[in-house]
Every structure is written in C-alpha cells, then in structure tokens.
Coordinates of C-alpha atoms and ligand atoms in Angstrom, one line a residue:
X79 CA 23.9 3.0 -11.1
X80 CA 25.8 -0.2 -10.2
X81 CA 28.6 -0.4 -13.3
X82 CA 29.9 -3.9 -13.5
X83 CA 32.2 -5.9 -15.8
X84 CA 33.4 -8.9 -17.5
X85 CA 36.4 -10.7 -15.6
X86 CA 38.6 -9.9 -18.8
X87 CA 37.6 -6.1 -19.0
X88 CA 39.0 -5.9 -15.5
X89 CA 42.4 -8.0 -16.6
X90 CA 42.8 -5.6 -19.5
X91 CA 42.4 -3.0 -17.6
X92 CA 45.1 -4.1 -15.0
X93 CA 47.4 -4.8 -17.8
X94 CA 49.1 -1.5 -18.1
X95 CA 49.5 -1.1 -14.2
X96 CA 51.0 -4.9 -14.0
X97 CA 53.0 -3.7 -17.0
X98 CA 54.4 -0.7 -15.2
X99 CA 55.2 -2.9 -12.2
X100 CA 52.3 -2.5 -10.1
X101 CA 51.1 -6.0 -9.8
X102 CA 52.8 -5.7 -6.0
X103 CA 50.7 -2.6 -5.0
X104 CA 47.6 -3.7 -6.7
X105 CA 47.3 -7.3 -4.3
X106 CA 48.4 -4.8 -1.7
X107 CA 45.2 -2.8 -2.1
X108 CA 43.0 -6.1 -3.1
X109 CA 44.5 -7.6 0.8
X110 CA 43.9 -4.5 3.0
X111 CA 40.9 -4.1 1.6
X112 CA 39.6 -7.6 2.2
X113 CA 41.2 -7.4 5.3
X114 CA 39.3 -4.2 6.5
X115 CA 36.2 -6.2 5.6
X116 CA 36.8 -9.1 7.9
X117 CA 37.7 -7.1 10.6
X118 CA 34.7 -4.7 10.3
X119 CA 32.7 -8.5 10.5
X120 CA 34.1 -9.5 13.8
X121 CA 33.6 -8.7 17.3
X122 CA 37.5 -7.9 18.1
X123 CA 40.4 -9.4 16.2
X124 CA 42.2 -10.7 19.3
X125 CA 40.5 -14.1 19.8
X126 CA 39.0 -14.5 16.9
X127 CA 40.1 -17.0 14.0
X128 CA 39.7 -16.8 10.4
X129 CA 40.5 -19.5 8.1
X130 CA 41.4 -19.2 4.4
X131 CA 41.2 -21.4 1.6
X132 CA 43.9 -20.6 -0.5
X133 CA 44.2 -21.4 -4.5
X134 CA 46.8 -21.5 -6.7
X135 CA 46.7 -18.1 -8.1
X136 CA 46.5 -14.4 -7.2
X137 CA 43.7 -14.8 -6.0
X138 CA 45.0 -17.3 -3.5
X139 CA 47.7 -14.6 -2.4
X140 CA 45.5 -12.0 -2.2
X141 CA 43.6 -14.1 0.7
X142 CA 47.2 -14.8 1.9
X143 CA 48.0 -11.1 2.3
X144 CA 44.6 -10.6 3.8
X145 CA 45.6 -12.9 6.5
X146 CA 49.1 -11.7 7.0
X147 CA 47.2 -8.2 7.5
X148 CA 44.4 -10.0 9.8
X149 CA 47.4 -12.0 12.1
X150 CA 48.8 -8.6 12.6
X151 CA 45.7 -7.7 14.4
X152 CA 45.7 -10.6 16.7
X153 CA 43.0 -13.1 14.9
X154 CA 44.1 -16.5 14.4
X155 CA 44.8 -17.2 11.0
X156 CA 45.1 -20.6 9.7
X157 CA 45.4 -21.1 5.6
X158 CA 44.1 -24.6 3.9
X159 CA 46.1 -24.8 0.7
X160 CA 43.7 -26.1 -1.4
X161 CA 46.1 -27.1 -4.6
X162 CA 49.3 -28.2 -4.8
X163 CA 50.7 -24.6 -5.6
X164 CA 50.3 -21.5 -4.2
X165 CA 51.5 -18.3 -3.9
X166 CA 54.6 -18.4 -2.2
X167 CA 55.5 -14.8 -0.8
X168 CA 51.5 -14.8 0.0
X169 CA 52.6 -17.7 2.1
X170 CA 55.5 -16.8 3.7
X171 CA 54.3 -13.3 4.4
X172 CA 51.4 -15.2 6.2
X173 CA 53.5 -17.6 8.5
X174 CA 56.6 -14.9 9.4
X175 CA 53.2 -13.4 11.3
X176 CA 52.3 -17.4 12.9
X177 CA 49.9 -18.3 10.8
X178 CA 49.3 -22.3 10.4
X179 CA 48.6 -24.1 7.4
X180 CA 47.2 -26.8 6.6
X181 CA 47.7 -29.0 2.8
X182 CA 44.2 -30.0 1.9
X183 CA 45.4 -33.5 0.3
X184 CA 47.2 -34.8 3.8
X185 CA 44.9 -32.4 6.5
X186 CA 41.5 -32.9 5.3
X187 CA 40.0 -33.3 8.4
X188 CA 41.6 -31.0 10.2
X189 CA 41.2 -28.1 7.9
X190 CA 37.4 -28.9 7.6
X191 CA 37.4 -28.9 11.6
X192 CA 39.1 -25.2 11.8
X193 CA 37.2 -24.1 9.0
X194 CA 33.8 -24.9 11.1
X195 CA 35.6 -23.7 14.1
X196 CA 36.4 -20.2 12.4
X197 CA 34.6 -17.1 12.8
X198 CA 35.5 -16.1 9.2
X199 CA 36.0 -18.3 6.3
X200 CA 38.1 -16.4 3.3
X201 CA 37.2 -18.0 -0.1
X202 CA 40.6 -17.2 -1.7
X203 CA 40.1 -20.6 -4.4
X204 CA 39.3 -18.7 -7.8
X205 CA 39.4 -15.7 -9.0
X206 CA 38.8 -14.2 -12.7
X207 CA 41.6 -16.5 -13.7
X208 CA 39.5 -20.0 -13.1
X209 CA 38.4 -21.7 -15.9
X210 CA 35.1 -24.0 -14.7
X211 CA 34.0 -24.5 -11.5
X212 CA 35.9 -26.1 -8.3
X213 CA 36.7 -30.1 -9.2
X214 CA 38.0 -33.2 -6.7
X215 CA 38.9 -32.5 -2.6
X216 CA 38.7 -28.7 -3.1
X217 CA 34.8 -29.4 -4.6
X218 CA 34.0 -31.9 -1.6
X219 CA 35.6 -29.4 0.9
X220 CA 33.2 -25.8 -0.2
X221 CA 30.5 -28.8 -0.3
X222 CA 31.0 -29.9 2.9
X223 CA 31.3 -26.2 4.2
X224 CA 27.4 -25.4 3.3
X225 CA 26.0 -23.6 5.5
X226 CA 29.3 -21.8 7.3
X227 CA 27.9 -18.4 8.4
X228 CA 30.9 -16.5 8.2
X229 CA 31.8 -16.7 4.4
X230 CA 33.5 -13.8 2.9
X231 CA 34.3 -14.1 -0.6
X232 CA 38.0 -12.7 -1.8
X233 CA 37.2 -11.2 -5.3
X234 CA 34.2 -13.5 -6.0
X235 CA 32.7 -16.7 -4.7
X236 CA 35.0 -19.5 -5.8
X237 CA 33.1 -21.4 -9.1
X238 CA 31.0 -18.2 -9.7
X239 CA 31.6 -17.4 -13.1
X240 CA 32.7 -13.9 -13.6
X241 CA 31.4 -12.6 -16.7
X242 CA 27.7 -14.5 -16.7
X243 CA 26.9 -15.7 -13.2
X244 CA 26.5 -19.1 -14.0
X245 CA 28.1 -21.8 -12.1
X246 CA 29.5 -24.9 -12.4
X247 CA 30.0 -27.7 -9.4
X248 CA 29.5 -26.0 -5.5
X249 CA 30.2 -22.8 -4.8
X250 CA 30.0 -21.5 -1.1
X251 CA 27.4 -18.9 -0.4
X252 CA 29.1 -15.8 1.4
X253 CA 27.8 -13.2 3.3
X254 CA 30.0 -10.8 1.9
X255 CA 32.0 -10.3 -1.8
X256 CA 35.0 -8.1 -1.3
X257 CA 35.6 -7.6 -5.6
X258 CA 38.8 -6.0 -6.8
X259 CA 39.0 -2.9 -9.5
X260 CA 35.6 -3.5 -10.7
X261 CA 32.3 -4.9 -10.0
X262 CA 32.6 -8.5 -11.7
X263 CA 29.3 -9.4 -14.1
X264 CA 28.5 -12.5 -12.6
X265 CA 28.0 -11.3 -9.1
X266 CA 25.1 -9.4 -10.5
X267 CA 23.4 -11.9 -12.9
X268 CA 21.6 -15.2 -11.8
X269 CA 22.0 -18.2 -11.5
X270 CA 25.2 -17.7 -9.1
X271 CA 24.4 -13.7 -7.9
X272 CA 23.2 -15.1 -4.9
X273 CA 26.1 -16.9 -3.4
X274 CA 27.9 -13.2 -3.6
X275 CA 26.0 -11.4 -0.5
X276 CA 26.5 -8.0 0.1
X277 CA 29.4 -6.7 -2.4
X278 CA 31.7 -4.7 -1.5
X279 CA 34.4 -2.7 -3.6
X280 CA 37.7 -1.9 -3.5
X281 CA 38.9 1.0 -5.9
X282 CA 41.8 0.2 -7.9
X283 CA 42.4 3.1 -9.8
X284 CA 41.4 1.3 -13.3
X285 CA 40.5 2.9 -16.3
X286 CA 37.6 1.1 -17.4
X287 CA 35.4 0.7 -20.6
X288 CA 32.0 1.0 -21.1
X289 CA 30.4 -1.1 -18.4
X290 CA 29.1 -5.2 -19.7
X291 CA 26.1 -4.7 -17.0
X292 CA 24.8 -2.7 -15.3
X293 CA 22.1 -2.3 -12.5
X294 CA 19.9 1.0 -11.7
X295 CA 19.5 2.3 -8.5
X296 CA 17.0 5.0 -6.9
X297 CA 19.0 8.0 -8.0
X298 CA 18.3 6.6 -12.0
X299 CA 15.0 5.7 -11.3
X300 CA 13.9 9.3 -10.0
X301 CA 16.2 10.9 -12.7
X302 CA 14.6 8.5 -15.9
X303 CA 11.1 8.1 -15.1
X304 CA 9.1 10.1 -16.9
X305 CA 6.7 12.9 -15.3
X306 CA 4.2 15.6 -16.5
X307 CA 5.6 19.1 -16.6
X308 CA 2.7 21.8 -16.2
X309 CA 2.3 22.2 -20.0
X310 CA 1.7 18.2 -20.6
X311 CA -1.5 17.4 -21.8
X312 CA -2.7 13.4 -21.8
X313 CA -1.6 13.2 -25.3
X314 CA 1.8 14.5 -24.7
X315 CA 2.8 12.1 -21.9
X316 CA 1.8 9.2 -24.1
X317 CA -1.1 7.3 -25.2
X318 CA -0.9 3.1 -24.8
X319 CA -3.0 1.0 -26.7
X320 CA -3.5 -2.5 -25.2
X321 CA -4.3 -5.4 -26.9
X322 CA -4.5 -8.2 -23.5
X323 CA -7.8 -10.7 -22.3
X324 CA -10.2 -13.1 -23.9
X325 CA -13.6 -13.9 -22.9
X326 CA -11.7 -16.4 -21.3
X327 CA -9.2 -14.7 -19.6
X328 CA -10.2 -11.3 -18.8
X329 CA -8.2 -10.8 -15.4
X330 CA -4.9 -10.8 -17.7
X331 CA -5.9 -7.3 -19.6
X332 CA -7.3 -5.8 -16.2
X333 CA -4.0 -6.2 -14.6
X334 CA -2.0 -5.0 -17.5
X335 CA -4.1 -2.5 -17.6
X336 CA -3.9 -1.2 -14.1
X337 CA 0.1 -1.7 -14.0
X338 CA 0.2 0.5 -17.2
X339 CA -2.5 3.6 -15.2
X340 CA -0.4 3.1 -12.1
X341 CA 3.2 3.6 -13.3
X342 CA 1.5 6.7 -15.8
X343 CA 0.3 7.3 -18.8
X344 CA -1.6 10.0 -20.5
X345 CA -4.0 7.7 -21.7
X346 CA -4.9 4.0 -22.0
X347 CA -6.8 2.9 -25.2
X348 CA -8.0 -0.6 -25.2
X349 CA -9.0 -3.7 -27.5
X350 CA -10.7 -7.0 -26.2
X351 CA -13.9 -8.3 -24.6
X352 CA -12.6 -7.5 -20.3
X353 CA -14.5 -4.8 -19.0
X354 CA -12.5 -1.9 -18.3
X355 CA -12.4 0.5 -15.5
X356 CA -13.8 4.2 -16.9
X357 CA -10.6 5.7 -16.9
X358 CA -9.8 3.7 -19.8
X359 CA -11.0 4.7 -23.3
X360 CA -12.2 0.6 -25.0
X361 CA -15.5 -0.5 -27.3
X362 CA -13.7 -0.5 -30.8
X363 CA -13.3 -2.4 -32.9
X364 CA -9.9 -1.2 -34.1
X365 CA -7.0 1.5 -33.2
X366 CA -5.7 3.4 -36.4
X367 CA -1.6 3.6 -35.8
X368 CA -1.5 7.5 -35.3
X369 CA -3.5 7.5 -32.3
X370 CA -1.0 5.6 -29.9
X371 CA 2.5 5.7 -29.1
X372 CA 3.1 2.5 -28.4
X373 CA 1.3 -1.1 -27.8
X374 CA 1.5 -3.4 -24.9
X375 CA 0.3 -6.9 -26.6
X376 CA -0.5 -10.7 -25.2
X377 CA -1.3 -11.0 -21.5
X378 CA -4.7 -13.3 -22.2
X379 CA -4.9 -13.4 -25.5
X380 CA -4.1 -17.2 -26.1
X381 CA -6.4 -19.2 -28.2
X382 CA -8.4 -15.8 -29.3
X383 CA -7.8 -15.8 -32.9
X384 CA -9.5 -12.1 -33.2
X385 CA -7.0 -11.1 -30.2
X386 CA -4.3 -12.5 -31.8
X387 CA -5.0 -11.0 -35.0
X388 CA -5.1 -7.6 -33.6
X389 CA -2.0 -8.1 -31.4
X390 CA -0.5 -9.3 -34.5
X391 CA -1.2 -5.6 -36.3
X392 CA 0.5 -4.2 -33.0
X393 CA 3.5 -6.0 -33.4
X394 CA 4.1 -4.9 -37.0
X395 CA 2.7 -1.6 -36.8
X396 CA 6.3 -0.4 -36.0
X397 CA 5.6 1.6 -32.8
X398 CA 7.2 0.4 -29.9
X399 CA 5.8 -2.8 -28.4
X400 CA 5.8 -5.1 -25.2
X401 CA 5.2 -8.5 -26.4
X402 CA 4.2 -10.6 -23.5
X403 CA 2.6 -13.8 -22.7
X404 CA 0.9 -15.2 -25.6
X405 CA 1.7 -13.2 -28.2
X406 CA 5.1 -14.1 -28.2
X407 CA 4.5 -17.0 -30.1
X408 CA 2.7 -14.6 -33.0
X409 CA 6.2 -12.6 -33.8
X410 CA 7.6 -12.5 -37.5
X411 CA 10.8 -13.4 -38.4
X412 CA 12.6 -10.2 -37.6
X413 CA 11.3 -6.9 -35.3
X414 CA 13.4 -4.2 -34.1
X415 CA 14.9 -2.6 -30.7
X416 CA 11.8 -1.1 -30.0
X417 CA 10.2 -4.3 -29.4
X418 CA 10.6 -5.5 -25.8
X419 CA 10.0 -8.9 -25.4
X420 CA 8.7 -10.0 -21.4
X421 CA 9.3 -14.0 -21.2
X422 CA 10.0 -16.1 -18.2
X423 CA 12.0 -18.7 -18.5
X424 CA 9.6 -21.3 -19.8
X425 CA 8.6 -19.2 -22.7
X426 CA 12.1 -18.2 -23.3
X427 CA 12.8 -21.8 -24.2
X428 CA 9.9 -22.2 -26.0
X429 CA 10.7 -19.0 -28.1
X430 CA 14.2 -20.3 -28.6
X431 CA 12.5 -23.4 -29.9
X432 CA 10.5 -22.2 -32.3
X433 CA 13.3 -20.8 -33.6
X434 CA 14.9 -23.7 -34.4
X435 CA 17.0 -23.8 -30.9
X436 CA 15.8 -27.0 -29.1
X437 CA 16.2 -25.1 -25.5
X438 CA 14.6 -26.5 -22.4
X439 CA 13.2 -24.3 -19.3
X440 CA 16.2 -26.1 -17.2
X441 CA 19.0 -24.4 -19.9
X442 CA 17.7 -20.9 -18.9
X443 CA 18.0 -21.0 -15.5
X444 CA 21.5 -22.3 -15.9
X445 CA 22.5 -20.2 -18.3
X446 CA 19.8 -16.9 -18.3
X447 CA 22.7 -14.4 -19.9
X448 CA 23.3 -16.4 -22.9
X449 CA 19.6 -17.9 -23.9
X450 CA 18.6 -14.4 -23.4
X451 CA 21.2 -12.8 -25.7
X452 CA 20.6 -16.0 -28.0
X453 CA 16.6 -14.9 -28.6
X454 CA 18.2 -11.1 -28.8
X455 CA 20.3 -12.3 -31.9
X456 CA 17.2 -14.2 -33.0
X457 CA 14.6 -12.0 -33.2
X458 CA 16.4 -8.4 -33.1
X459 CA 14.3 -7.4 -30.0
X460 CA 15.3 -6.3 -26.9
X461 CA 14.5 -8.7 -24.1
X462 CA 13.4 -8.7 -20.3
X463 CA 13.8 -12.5 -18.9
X464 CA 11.4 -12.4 -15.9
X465 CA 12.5 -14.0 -12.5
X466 CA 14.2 -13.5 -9.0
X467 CA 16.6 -11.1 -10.6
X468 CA 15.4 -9.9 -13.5
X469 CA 17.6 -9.4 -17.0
X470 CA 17.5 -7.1 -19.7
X471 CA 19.7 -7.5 -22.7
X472 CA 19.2 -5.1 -25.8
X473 CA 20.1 -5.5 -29.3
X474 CA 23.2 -2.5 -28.7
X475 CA 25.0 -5.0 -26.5
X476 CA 23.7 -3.1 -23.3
X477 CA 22.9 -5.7 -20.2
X478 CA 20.6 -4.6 -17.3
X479 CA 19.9 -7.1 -14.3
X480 CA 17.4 -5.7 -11.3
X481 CA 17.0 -7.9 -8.2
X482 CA 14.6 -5.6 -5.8
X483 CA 11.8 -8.3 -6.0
X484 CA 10.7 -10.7 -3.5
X485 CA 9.6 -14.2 -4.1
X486 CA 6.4 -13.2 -3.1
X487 CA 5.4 -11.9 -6.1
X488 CA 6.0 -15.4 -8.1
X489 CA 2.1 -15.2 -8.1
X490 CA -0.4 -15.8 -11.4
X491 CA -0.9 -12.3 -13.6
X492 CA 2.5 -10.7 -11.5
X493 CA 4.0 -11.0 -15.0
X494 CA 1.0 -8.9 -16.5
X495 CA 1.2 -5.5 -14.5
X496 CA 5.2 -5.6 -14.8
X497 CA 3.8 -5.7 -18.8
X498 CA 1.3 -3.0 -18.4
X499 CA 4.3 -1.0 -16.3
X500 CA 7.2 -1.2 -19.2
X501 CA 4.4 -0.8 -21.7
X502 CA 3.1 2.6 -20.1
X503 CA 7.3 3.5 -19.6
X504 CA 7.3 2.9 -23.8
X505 CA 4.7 5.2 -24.7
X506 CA 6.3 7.8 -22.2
X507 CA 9.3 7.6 -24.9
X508 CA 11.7 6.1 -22.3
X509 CA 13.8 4.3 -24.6
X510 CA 13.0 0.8 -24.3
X511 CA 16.2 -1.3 -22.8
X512 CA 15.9 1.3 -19.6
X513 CA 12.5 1.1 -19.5
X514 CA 12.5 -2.5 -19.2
X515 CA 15.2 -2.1 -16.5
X516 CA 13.1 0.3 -14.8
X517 CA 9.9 -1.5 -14.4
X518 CA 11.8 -4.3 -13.4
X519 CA 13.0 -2.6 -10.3
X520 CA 9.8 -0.5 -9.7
X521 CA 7.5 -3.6 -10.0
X522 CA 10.3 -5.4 -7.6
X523 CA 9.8 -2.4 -5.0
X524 CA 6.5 -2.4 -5.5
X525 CA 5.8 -6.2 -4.6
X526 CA 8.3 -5.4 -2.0
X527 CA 6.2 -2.9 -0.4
X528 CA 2.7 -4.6 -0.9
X529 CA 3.7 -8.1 0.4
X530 CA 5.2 -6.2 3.8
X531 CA 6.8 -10.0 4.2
X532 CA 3.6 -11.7 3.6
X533 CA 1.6 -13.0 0.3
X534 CA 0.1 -10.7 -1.7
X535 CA -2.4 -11.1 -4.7
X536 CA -1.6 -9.4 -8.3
X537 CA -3.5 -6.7 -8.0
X538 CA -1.7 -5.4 -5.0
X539 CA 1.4 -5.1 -7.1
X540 CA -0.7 -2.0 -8.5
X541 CA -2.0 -0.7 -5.9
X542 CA 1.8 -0.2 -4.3
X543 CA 3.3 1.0 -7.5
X544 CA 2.0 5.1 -6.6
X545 CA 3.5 4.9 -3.2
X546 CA 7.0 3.5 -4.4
X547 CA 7.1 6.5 -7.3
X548 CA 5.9 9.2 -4.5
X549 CA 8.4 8.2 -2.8
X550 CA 11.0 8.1 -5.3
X551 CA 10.0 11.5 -7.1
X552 CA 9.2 13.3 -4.2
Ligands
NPW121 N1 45.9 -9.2 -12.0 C1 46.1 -8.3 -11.0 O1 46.9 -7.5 -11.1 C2 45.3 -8.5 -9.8 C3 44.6 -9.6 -9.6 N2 44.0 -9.7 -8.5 C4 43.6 -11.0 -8.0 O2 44.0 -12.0 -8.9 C5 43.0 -12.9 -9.3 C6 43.3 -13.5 -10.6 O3 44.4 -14.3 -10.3 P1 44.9 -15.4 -11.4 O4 45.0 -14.8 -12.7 O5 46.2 -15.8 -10.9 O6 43.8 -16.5 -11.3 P2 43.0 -17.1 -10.1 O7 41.7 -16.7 -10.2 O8 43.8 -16.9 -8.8 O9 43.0 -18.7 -10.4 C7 43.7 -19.2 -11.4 C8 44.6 -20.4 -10.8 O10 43.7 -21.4 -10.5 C9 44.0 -22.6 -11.3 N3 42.7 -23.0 -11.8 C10 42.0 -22.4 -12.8 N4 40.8 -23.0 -12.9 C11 40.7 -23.9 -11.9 C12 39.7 -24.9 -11.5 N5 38.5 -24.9 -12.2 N6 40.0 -25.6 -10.5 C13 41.2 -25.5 -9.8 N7 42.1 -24.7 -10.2 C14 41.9 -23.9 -11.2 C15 45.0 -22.2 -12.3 O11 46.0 -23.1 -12.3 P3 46.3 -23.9 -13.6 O12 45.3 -25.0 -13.6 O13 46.3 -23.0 -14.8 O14 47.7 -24.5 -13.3 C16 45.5 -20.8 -11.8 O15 46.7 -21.0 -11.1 C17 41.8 -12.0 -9.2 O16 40.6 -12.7 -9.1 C18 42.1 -11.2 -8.0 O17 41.7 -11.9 -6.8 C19 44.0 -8.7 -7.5 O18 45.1 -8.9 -6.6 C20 44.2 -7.3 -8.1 C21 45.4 -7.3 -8.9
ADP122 N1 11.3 -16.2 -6.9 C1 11.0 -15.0 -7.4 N2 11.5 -13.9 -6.7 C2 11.2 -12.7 -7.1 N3 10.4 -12.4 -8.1 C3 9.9 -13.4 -8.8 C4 10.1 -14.7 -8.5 N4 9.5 -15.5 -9.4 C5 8.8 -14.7 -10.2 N5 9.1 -13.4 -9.9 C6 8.6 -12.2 -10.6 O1 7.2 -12.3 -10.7 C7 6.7 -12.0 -12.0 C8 6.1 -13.3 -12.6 O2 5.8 -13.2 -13.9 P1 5.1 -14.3 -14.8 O3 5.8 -15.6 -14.5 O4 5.0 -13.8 -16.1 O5 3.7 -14.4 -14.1 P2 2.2 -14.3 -14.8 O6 2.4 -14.9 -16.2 O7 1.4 -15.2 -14.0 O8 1.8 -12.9 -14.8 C9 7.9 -11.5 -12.8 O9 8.0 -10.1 -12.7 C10 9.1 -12.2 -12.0 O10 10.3 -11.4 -12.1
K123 K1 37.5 -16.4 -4.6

C-alpha cells in the first residue's frame, strides 16, 4: 500500500526534528538523495550537465545541495535562480564546487539555452511551502521548457499542489519525483499526478499520522479480495441482486452483470427485461430484502419508470448499494457509507447540481478531490469518481486513488462492469471504500491486460478480469 500525505502532515511532522536542530541533516538527506537519483539517470557524471532551477525556499536549497553533491562527481552544474532570493549556504556550497549561475531576470536566455542543453533539469522552484502555482518569468521559463526529457522533480513538480493534485499555471512534466519524508497527496491524485513520473522516496525518519491517501497495491489486492474457503456455499460468499437495462438498453445490465460473475459472487439475482446468461437466477417480478446482500442499481435504467422504481427500493432497502449511471439521479436526500456512488465526472457535476451546487464537468477535472468530497458531505455516501486515475473518498475521511487503467478502456458500458465488479466486492462484505478502491485497480489491470496496447470492446474487460485475479491469488 502506497501511504501518502498532505504537505502540512509532513511539515508537522518535521517540526519536532527542525525544533531539535535537525533542519541541517534533514536537507542533507532530502540532497543526497536527490542527488543519488540524478546520477542513477545519467550515463557517467563526468561530462554530463545538470541544470537547476532554484526557488526561494528550502526547496530551492535542497536542489542546491543536490548540485553541490552532483559537481562533486564531475557533472556540470549550472543553477538558474529563479527569484530574487535564495538560499544562500545552498548557493555558496554549490559555487565553492564551480558551479555557475545564472539570475533568471538578467540571463533569460542563457539559462533557457543551458537548461535545453542539460542532460538533467532539477525542478527545485516549489516545494510544500508554495502557495499557487508558478507566476511571471519563472511561469514563461517551465512553459518554455515543455517537453525537456530529463525533468526530475526535487520534492514535487513545481505548481503541483501537494495536498489535492490540482494545479494552477504550468507545471513541468518530470520523469522522475524524488519526495522528502513522505509521499506528498497530490503526486497521487489527478489532475497534476501526472507531471510527477515515477516517485521516488527518501526516508526521513518521520513519525507520521494516519495517512490522507492512500493507493493499494498487489500485496492488498491478493490479501482483501474475497475467496471461497472449502466450507462456502453460494449463499455464504454473497448473493447480488441487480437492478441494470431497459428494453432499450439491455447491453448495460449484461455487462454489469458479467463484471459482477467475473470478479465473484455466490450468486447473481436479477430484475429487468435483458436476457440473461443461465448462470444468473432473473424472471421476477420483485426481490424480497432478505434474499440478497447487497444491490448493484442504474447501468440502463434511464427513462424506465418500472426500472427506476425498483432501483429506487434498492437504494432504500438499507443493504449496501452501488449507485451507478442512471440511478444516481433517483437518490434521497441522505444514504449512508454503505452506498457507493460510481460517477464520472459529467455526472458528478450534475449530482452536485441537483444538489443545489451549480458545478460544471470542467470544475471536476480541475479540482476531482474536492467536488468529490463535496458530493461525500452531500449525500453521506461513499464515492468512486471514475477516470484515468480513479478516486475514492468515504464518508470516514479515508481517500483512495488507483491509476492501473489505460485510456483504452474510455469505451461505452467500461463504466458498467467496473459497477458489476465493486457491486459483486459489496455483497462479498468487503467493506465498501476498499472495495471501491479495489475494483478500481482490478478493472484497470484488467483493461490493461485485455487491450495488450490496442482497443478493446467492454466485454473484454470481463473476460480479462479471471486471469488478472489467478494471477493475483495464485
Ligand atoms: N522543513 C524541512 O525540514 C525540510 C524541508 N524540505 C524541503 O523544503 C521544502 C519546503 O520549503 P519552504 O517551506 O521553504 O517552501 P518552498 O516550497 O521552498 O517555497 C516557498 C518559497 O517560495 C515562495 N513562494 C511561495 N509561493 C510562491 C509562488 N506561487 N511563486 C513564487 N514563489 C512562491 C515563498 O516566498 P515568499 O513569497 O513567501 O517570500 C517561499 O520563500 C520542501 O518542499 C522540501 O523540498 C526538505 O529539505 C526536508 C526538510
Ligand atoms: N483516459 C482514461 N484512462 C484510463 N481509464 C479511463 C479513461 N477514461 C475512462 N476510463 C475508465 O473507463 C471507465 C469509463 O466509465 P464510464 O464513463 O462510466 O463509461 P460507461 O458509462 O460507458 O460505462 C471508468 O472505469 C474510467 O475510470
Ligand atoms: K519542486
């Protein structure tokens, strides 16, 4: 499990070393660390140059020290002081070893030329102490450095914001994050995750909270998802009723249906007019409460008043229940924990406006971590915003993001197995914040491994989903 945190958990959590006089030893470890990881990028030191943008904090002299560290080693450091501070003893350190620098407000030119020139460019701008994104020369210069191959962040990409990932003005994509003490939020959630790259971490010894985010890996996945011991029966490893499909739209149900048999279940029972494959108990009329253990409502069901009747019983039935699709414009005024709610962000914002929350599908995607912990607070359900990285946020406070999917699986009725698949995870028992988080990352692998790089229809999602849980469970 990837534990990550806010960028003030981490400062509160250097406070009692930089209180005890450690603030020294603590940029020490942040440089030679960031140092190691620059090296490890390039060929040999000797001949190589590395360039650092330097701001007018710490983080600014831990790039500084980095270099220092790096000129040691024979690469060619040159430092582009971005503000008109910086850290002096980073500085001096830096140039009693030969490194250049360059002022950003007199050297433009020149520091954009040695910065292209470089083999590694160090973005040592803003750290967890910047407040908004980069502004004026130092927002033209990162703009005008698109594209540079050889980014490596120094804590996190300059403008990223740490706690929520959203940005504000450029920030320059990296190919590698080097992140002090802790795992900072924002490199994890979207919009900004991206610009991040490959993270790397350097241990500082902190005693830290309970994590703001965090991310599952394989180990959780085989350790949380649920599987039949030899005294299970179908009715002990859960029975999901599904209330997806219209005469309309019956493709929606039969995917929901097939992500929910795939991932495991003991049994599905189903209500609508799609015809069903024979595993899969459907013909009534109704499903009395005590013979499911939890509902998967709304893929299809738009403008089926009998549909959304019966997925309207589901949702207040007080069982645990995936509201997707459709029926998330059928929930009362307040549900519970247990209800998972699966928008994208289009129906995010329409939810949110329902609510009274004007919110348009361009706010989400700027700002995914608060709209979805606005509709949290809203409704009292625990909510998976679909997307490239997907994001969880429950009613406790807990925060999941998962990013194992490919864009090839932004294809018409993906969003319906990923239903059927947390649906089938519900009626397991998995408590329903983790099981979001794991079908996330299960669906992602699974489009992963059925697209094989290439574009894949819905119903491959399914088919792929046994193979990625042999694998994991085996
Ligand atoms: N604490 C520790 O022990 C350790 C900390 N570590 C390191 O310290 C980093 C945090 O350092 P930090 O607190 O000095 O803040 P930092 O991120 O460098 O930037 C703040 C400076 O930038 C300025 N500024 C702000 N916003 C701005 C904007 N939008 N555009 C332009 N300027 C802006 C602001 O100046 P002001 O405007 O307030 O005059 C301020 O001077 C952390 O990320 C990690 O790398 C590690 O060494 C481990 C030990
Ligand atoms: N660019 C992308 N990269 C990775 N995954 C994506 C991307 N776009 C969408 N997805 C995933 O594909 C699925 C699409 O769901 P949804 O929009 O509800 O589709 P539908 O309603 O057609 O079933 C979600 O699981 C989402 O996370
Ligand atoms: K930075």
């Amino acid at each position: 499990m990837l534990a990550a945190y806010s960028g003030t958990a981490v400062r509160a959590a250097e406070k009692s070393l930089l209180d005890a006089g450690l603030g020294g030893h603590l940029m020490a470890l942040a440089a030679y660390g960031l140092a190691n990881a620059v090296l490890h990028r390039l060929d040999q030191a000797y001949g190589s140059r590395a360039v650092i943008l330097v701001g007018s904090g710490n983080n600014g002299g831990d790039a500084l020290y980095a270099g220092e560290v790096l000129a040691r080693r024979g690469v060619a450091v040159s430092a582009v002081l971005m503000a008109e501070r910086w850290h002096e003893p980073g500085l001096a350190a830096l140039q009693s070893v030969g490194g250049r620098v360059f002022r950003l407000v007199e050297d433009r030119v020149e520091a954009l030329a040695a910065a292209w020139s470089a083999d590694v460019v160090i973005d040592g701008i803003l750290g967890t102490g910047a407040r908004g994104g980069l502004r004026g020369l130092a927002a033209e210069l990162v703009a005008q450095l698109r594209g540079h191959p050889g980014v490596v962040a120094c804590d996190l990409p300059s403008g990223l914001h740490p706690d929520t990932g959203e940005t504000d003005g450029p920030v320059l994509d990296a190919v590698e994050t080097v992140t002090f003490g802790a795992i900072k939020a924002g490199l994890l959630l979207p919009p900004g995750e991206a610009a991040a790259g490959e993270i790397s971490l350097i241990d500082l010894d902190l005693d830290l909270p309970r994590p703001d985010l965090q991310r599952l890996d394989q180990l959780d996945l085989a350790e949380f998802w649920p599987r039949p011991g030899a005294t299970d029966h179908k009715y002990s490893r859960g029975v999901l009723g599904v209330v997806a499909g219209s005469a309309q739209y019956p493709g929606a149900a039969q995917l929901a249906v097939g992500g929910a048999l795939a991932a495991g279940v003991g049994m599905v029972r189903y209500l609508g007019p799609a015809p069903m494959p024979p595993e899969v108990v459907a013909g009534a009329s109704a499903i009395a409460a005590n013979r499911v253990q939890a509902w998967l409502v709304g893929p299809g069901v738009a403008d089926d008043p009998v549909q959304e009747q019966r997925s309207y019983a589901a949702i207040t039935s007080g069982l645990p229940v995936v509201v997707d699709a459709g029926a998330l414009a059928l929930l009362p005024e307040a549900v519970g924990a247990d209800t998972v709610l699966t928008p994208h962000a289009g129906e995010l914002a329409a939810l949110l406006s329902r609510r009274g929350q004007r919110t348009e599908r361009s706010d989400v995607e700027r700002e995914p971590l608060r709209y979805t912990g606005l509709a949290v607070e809203l409704t009292g359900a625990t909510v998976l915003l679909k997307g490239a990285t997907t994001v969880v946020v429950s009613p406790s406070g807990a925060v999941y993001s998962q990013a194992e999917a490919t864009p090839w699986l932004a294809t018409a009725g993906s969003g319906d197995t990923l239903a059927g698949m947390l649906a089938a995870l519900l009626a397991s028992g998995v408590q329903s914040a983790l099981a979001a988080a794991m079908a996330a990352s299960v669906h992602g692998q699974a489009g992963v491994l059925a697209s094989g790089g290439g574009p894949i229809a819905a119903s491959d999602i399914a088919g792929a989903v046994p193979r990625v849980l042999s694998e994991l469970l085996s």
